[in-house]
C-alpha atoms as an extended CHARMM CRD file, in Angstrom:
* protein
*
       117  EXT
         1         1  MET       CA            -17.7900000000       22.6060000000       -8.9180000000  PROA      1               0.0000000000
         2         2  HSD       CA            -16.6050000000       20.9140000000      -11.9140000000  PROA      2               0.0000000000
         3         3  SER       CA            -13.3400000000       19.8060000000      -10.2290000000  PROA      3               0.0000000000
         4         4  THR       CA            -15.4820000000       18.2550000000       -7.3330000000  PROA      4               0.0000000000
         5         5  LEU       CA            -17.2330000000       16.1690000000       -9.7500000000  PROA      5               0.0000000000
         6         6  LYS       CA            -14.0960000000       14.9050000000      -11.1040000000  PROA      6               0.0000000000
         7         7  ASN       CA            -13.0750000000       13.5120000000       -7.7210000000  PROA      7               0.0000000000
         8         8  ARG       CA            -16.1680000000       11.6560000000       -6.9870000000  PROA      8               0.0000000000
         9         9  MET       CA            -16.7430000000        7.7750000000       -7.0770000000  PROA      9               0.0000000000
        10        10  TYR       CA            -19.9260000000        6.7490000000       -6.9880000000  PROA      10              0.0000000000
        11        11  LEU       CA            -20.2730000000        3.3750000000       -4.7770000000  PROA      11              0.0000000000
        12        12  SER       CA            -21.6760000000        1.3530000000       -7.8720000000  PROA      12              0.0000000000
        13        13  ASN       CA            -18.2040000000        2.0800000000       -9.4190000000  PROA      13              0.0000000000
        14        14  LEU       CA            -16.1840000000        0.7100000000       -6.3580000000  PROA      14              0.0000000000
        15        15  SER       CA            -17.8130000000       -2.7490000000       -6.5550000000  PROA      15              0.0000000000
        16        16  ASN       CA            -14.7990000000       -4.3620000000       -9.0080000000  PROA      16              0.0000000000
        17        17  LEU       CA            -12.1220000000       -2.0740000000       -7.2780000000  PROA      17              0.0000000000
        18        18  ILE       CA            -12.5410000000       -3.5400000000       -3.7930000000  PROA      18              0.0000000000
        19        19  ASN       CA            -14.1960000000       -7.0820000000       -4.9390000000  PROA      19              0.0000000000
        20        20  ARG       CA            -17.4810000000       -6.3190000000       -3.2060000000  PROA      20              0.0000000000
        21        21  LYS       CA            -21.0200000000       -7.2380000000       -5.0410000000  PROA      21              0.0000000000
        22        22  ASP       CA            -23.5150000000       -5.0080000000       -3.6930000000  PROA      22              0.0000000000
        23        23  LYS       CA            -24.0570000000       -1.4030000000       -2.0380000000  PROA      23              0.0000000000
        24        24  ARG       CA            -24.7240000000       -2.7080000000        1.4250000000  PROA      24              0.0000000000
        25        25  SER       CA            -20.8120000000       -4.6560000000        1.4300000000  PROA      25              0.0000000000
        26        26  ILE       CA            -19.2960000000       -1.6180000000       -0.2470000000  PROA      26              0.0000000000
        27        27  ARG       CA            -20.7070000000        0.5460000000        2.6210000000  PROA      27              0.0000000000
        28        28  THR       CA            -19.4490000000       -1.5790000000        5.1280000000  PROA      28              0.0000000000
        29        29  TRP       CA            -16.0690000000       -1.7250000000        3.4840000000  PROA      29              0.0000000000
        30        30  CYS       CA            -15.9650000000        2.2480000000        3.3820000000  PROA      30              0.0000000000
        31        31  ILE       CA            -17.0560000000        2.4580000000        7.1910000000  PROA      31              0.0000000000
        32        32  LYS       CA            -14.4810000000       -0.0660000000        8.1320000000  PROA      32              0.0000000000
        33        33  SER       CA            -11.8040000000        1.8690000000        6.0040000000  PROA      33              0.0000000000
        34        34  HSD       CA            -12.7590000000        5.2540000000        7.6920000000  PROA      34              0.0000000000
        35        35  LEU       CA            -13.9260000000        6.4470000000        4.3780000000  PROA      35              0.0000000000
        36        36  PRO       CA            -16.4660000000        9.1910000000        4.4910000000  PROA      36              0.0000000000
        37        37  ILE       CA            -19.5130000000        8.6040000000        2.3940000000  PROA      37              0.0000000000
        38        38  TYR       CA            -21.3200000000       11.6230000000        0.8880000000  PROA      38              0.0000000000
        39        39  ARG       CA            -24.6270000000       11.7070000000       -0.7780000000  PROA      39              0.0000000000
        40        40  ASN       CA            -26.3100000000       13.8760000000       -3.3310000000  PROA      40              0.0000000000
        41        41  SER       CA            -29.3330000000       13.4740000000       -5.9210000000  PROA      41              0.0000000000
        42        42  SER       CA            -27.2240000000       11.2910000000       -8.0110000000  PROA      42              0.0000000000
        43        43  GLY       CA            -26.4370000000        8.9500000000       -5.2320000000  PROA      43              0.0000000000
        44        44  GLU       CA            -23.8500000000        7.8700000000       -2.6660000000  PROA      44              0.0000000000
        45        45  PHE       CA            -20.2710000000        8.7730000000       -3.2300000000  PROA      45              0.0000000000
        46        46  VAL       CA            -16.7820000000        8.8900000000       -2.1130000000  PROA      46              0.0000000000
        47        47  ASN       CA            -13.7010000000       11.3910000000       -2.5700000000  PROA      47              0.0000000000
        48        48  GLU       CA            -11.4020000000        9.9150000000       -5.0170000000  PROA      48              0.0000000000
        49        49  PHE       CA             -8.1750000000       10.8950000000       -3.0290000000  PROA      49              0.0000000000
        50        50  GLU       CA             -9.7440000000        9.6950000000        0.0030000000  PROA      50              0.0000000000
        51        51  PHE       CA            -10.5860000000        6.4210000000       -1.3010000000  PROA      51              0.0000000000
        52        52  GLU       CA             -6.8450000000        6.1940000000       -2.6050000000  PROA      52              0.0000000000
        53        53  LEU       CA             -5.4130000000        6.5990000000        0.7000000000  PROA      53              0.0000000000
        54        54  ALA       CA             -8.1140000000        4.2910000000        2.5210000000  PROA      54              0.0000000000
        55        55  TYR       CA             -7.2820000000        1.3840000000       -0.2520000000  PROA      55              0.0000000000
        56        56  ASN       CA             -3.5930000000        1.7600000000        0.1880000000  PROA      56              0.0000000000
        57        57  MET       CA             -3.5880000000        2.1450000000        3.9010000000  PROA      57              0.0000000000
        58        58  PRO       CA             -2.8220000000       -1.5660000000        4.5170000000  PROA      58              0.0000000000
        59        59  LEU       CA              0.3100000000       -1.2580000000        2.1970000000  PROA      59              0.0000000000
        60        60  ILE       CA              1.3090000000        1.9120000000        3.9010000000  PROA      60              0.0000000000
        61        61  LYS       CA              1.1770000000        0.4100000000        7.3420000000  PROA      61              0.0000000000
        62        62  GLU       CA              3.1400000000       -2.6830000000        5.9530000000  PROA      62              0.0000000000
        63        63  LEU       CA              5.7280000000       -0.4080000000        4.4030000000  PROA      63              0.0000000000
        64        64  LYS       CA              6.0740000000        1.5540000000        7.7810000000  PROA      64              0.0000000000
        65        65  LEU       CA              6.5930000000       -1.4040000000        9.7900000000  PROA      65              0.0000000000
        66        66  LYS       CA              9.1230000000       -3.2180000000        7.5780000000  PROA      66              0.0000000000
        67        67  HSD       CA             11.1980000000       -0.0760000000        6.5270000000  PROA      67              0.0000000000
        68        68  GLY       CA             10.8330000000        2.6170000000        8.9730000000  PROA      68              0.0000000000
        69        69  ASP       CA             11.4090000000        6.1910000000        7.8450000000  PROA      69              0.0000000000
        70        70  SER       CA             12.2470000000        5.1050000000        4.1760000000  PROA      70              0.0000000000
        71        71  TRP       CA              8.8230000000        3.6160000000        3.7010000000  PROA      71              0.0000000000
        72        72  ILE       CA              7.6510000000        6.6610000000        1.4230000000  PROA      72              0.0000000000
        73        73  GLU       CA             10.5680000000        5.5650000000       -0.9950000000  PROA      73              0.0000000000
        74        74  TYR       CA              9.1440000000        2.0630000000       -1.2270000000  PROA      74              0.0000000000
        75        75  TYR       CA              5.5420000000        3.5210000000       -1.6560000000  PROA      75              0.0000000000
        76        76  GLU       CA              6.4130000000        5.9790000000       -4.3740000000  PROA      76              0.0000000000
        77        77  ALA       CA              8.2700000000        3.1520000000       -6.3910000000  PROA      77              0.0000000000
        78        78  TYR       CA              5.0740000000        1.0090000000       -5.8480000000  PROA      78              0.0000000000
        79        79  ASN       CA              2.7870000000        3.9970000000       -7.0860000000  PROA      79              0.0000000000
        80        80  LYS       CA              5.1320000000        4.3950000000      -10.0990000000  PROA      80              0.0000000000
        81        81  GLY       CA              4.9110000000        0.6800000000      -10.9860000000  PROA      81              0.0000000000
        82        82  GLU       CA              8.7830000000        0.5250000000      -10.2200000000  PROA      82              0.0000000000
        83        83  LEU       CA              8.9320000000       -2.5820000000       -8.1040000000  PROA      83              0.0000000000
        84        84  HSD       CA             12.5810000000       -3.5630000000       -9.2820000000  PROA      84              0.0000000000
        85        85  LYS       CA             13.4650000000       -0.3370000000       -7.4230000000  PROA      85              0.0000000000
        86        86  MET       CA             12.0250000000       -1.7150000000       -4.2670000000  PROA      86              0.0000000000
        87        87  LEU       CA             14.1690000000       -4.9040000000       -4.6080000000  PROA      87              0.0000000000
        88        88  ASP       CA             17.2660000000       -2.5500000000       -5.1670000000  PROA      88              0.0000000000
        89        89  LEU       CA             16.6370000000       -0.5920000000       -2.1590000000  PROA      89              0.0000000000
        90        90  SER       CA             15.6650000000       -3.8900000000       -0.1670000000  PROA      90              0.0000000000
        91        91  THR       CA             19.2000000000       -5.4520000000       -1.2580000000  PROA      91              0.0000000000
        92        92  THR       CA             21.0180000000       -2.3950000000       -0.3240000000  PROA      92              0.0000000000
        93        93  ASN       CA             19.2900000000       -2.4820000000        3.2740000000  PROA      93              0.0000000000
        94        94  THR       CA             20.2540000000       -6.0850000000        3.6060000000  PROA      94              0.0000000000
        95        95  ILE       CA             23.6970000000       -6.0030000000        2.5460000000  PROA      95              0.0000000000
        96        96  LYS       CA             24.2220000000       -3.1860000000        5.2290000000  PROA      96              0.0000000000
        97        97  GLU       CA             22.6240000000       -5.1850000000        7.9370000000  PROA      97              0.0000000000
        98        98  LYS       CA             24.5760000000       -8.3230000000        7.0840000000  PROA      98              0.0000000000
        99        99  THR       CA             28.0160000000       -6.9170000000        7.1120000000  PROA      99              0.0000000000
       100       100  GLY       CA             28.3380000000       -6.9260000000       10.6110000000  PROA      100             0.0000000000
       101       101  TYR       CA             28.8210000000      -10.6470000000       11.3060000000  PROA      101             0.0000000000
       102       102  VAL       CA             32.0670000000      -12.2700000000       10.5620000000  PROA      102             0.0000000000
       103       103  PRO       CA             32.0900000000      -16.2690000000       11.0940000000  PROA      103             0.0000000000
       104       104  LYS       CA             35.0500000000      -17.1470000000       13.2590000000  PROA      104             0.0000000000
       105       105  GLY       CA             34.7340000000      -21.0360000000       13.4920000000  PROA      105             0.0000000000
       106       106  LYS       CA             35.1150000000      -23.6650000000       10.6380000000  PROA      106             0.0000000000
       107       107  LEU       CA             31.4930000000      -24.7000000000       10.9060000000  PROA      107             0.0000000000
       108       108  SER       CA             30.1210000000      -21.2800000000       11.1570000000  PROA      108             0.0000000000
       109       109  SER       CA             32.4980000000      -20.0960000000        8.0070000000  PROA      109             0.0000000000
       110       110  LYS       CA             30.7140000000      -23.0780000000        6.0430000000  PROA      110             0.0000000000
       111       111  LEU       CA             27.4550000000      -22.2290000000        7.0960000000  PROA      111             0.0000000000
       112       112  PHE       CA             27.3210000000      -18.5030000000        6.9110000000  PROA      112             0.0000000000
       113       113  GLY       CA             30.5040000000      -17.5600000000        5.1880000000  PROA      113             0.0000000000
       114       114  GLY       CA             29.8760000000      -19.1790000000        1.9430000000  PROA      114             0.0000000000
       115       115  SER       CA             32.8250000000      -21.4340000000        2.0850000000  PROA      115             0.0000000000
       116       116  LEU       CA             32.2880000000      -25.0240000000        0.4110000000  PROA      116             0.0000000000
       117       117  LYS       CA             35.5600000000      -26.5280000000        1.8820000000  PROA      117             0.0000000000
């Protein structure tokens, strides 16, 4: 039972995390985010791990849309505070995508080939 108490986040403590002022707006955020609210004699609370998932869901959806199957690598880098690794991964993927086009005309070469002549 002690470990369960550790995973509880009472609604009053969520205010600053989700930028909501009162319990009604916090409840509304939880409902819209499909986050179950539990209740006991101490008050209303959510599970910490369920909250983390609900809070990060917009980021997860964006990463899945943008990076497909490799989204989890970006998400892990984000969670570890290693955003620079996301840039490294992004640059690598961009380079792979861009190597397919080789400009053929003079104007195209100047625009896309990097030539200043």
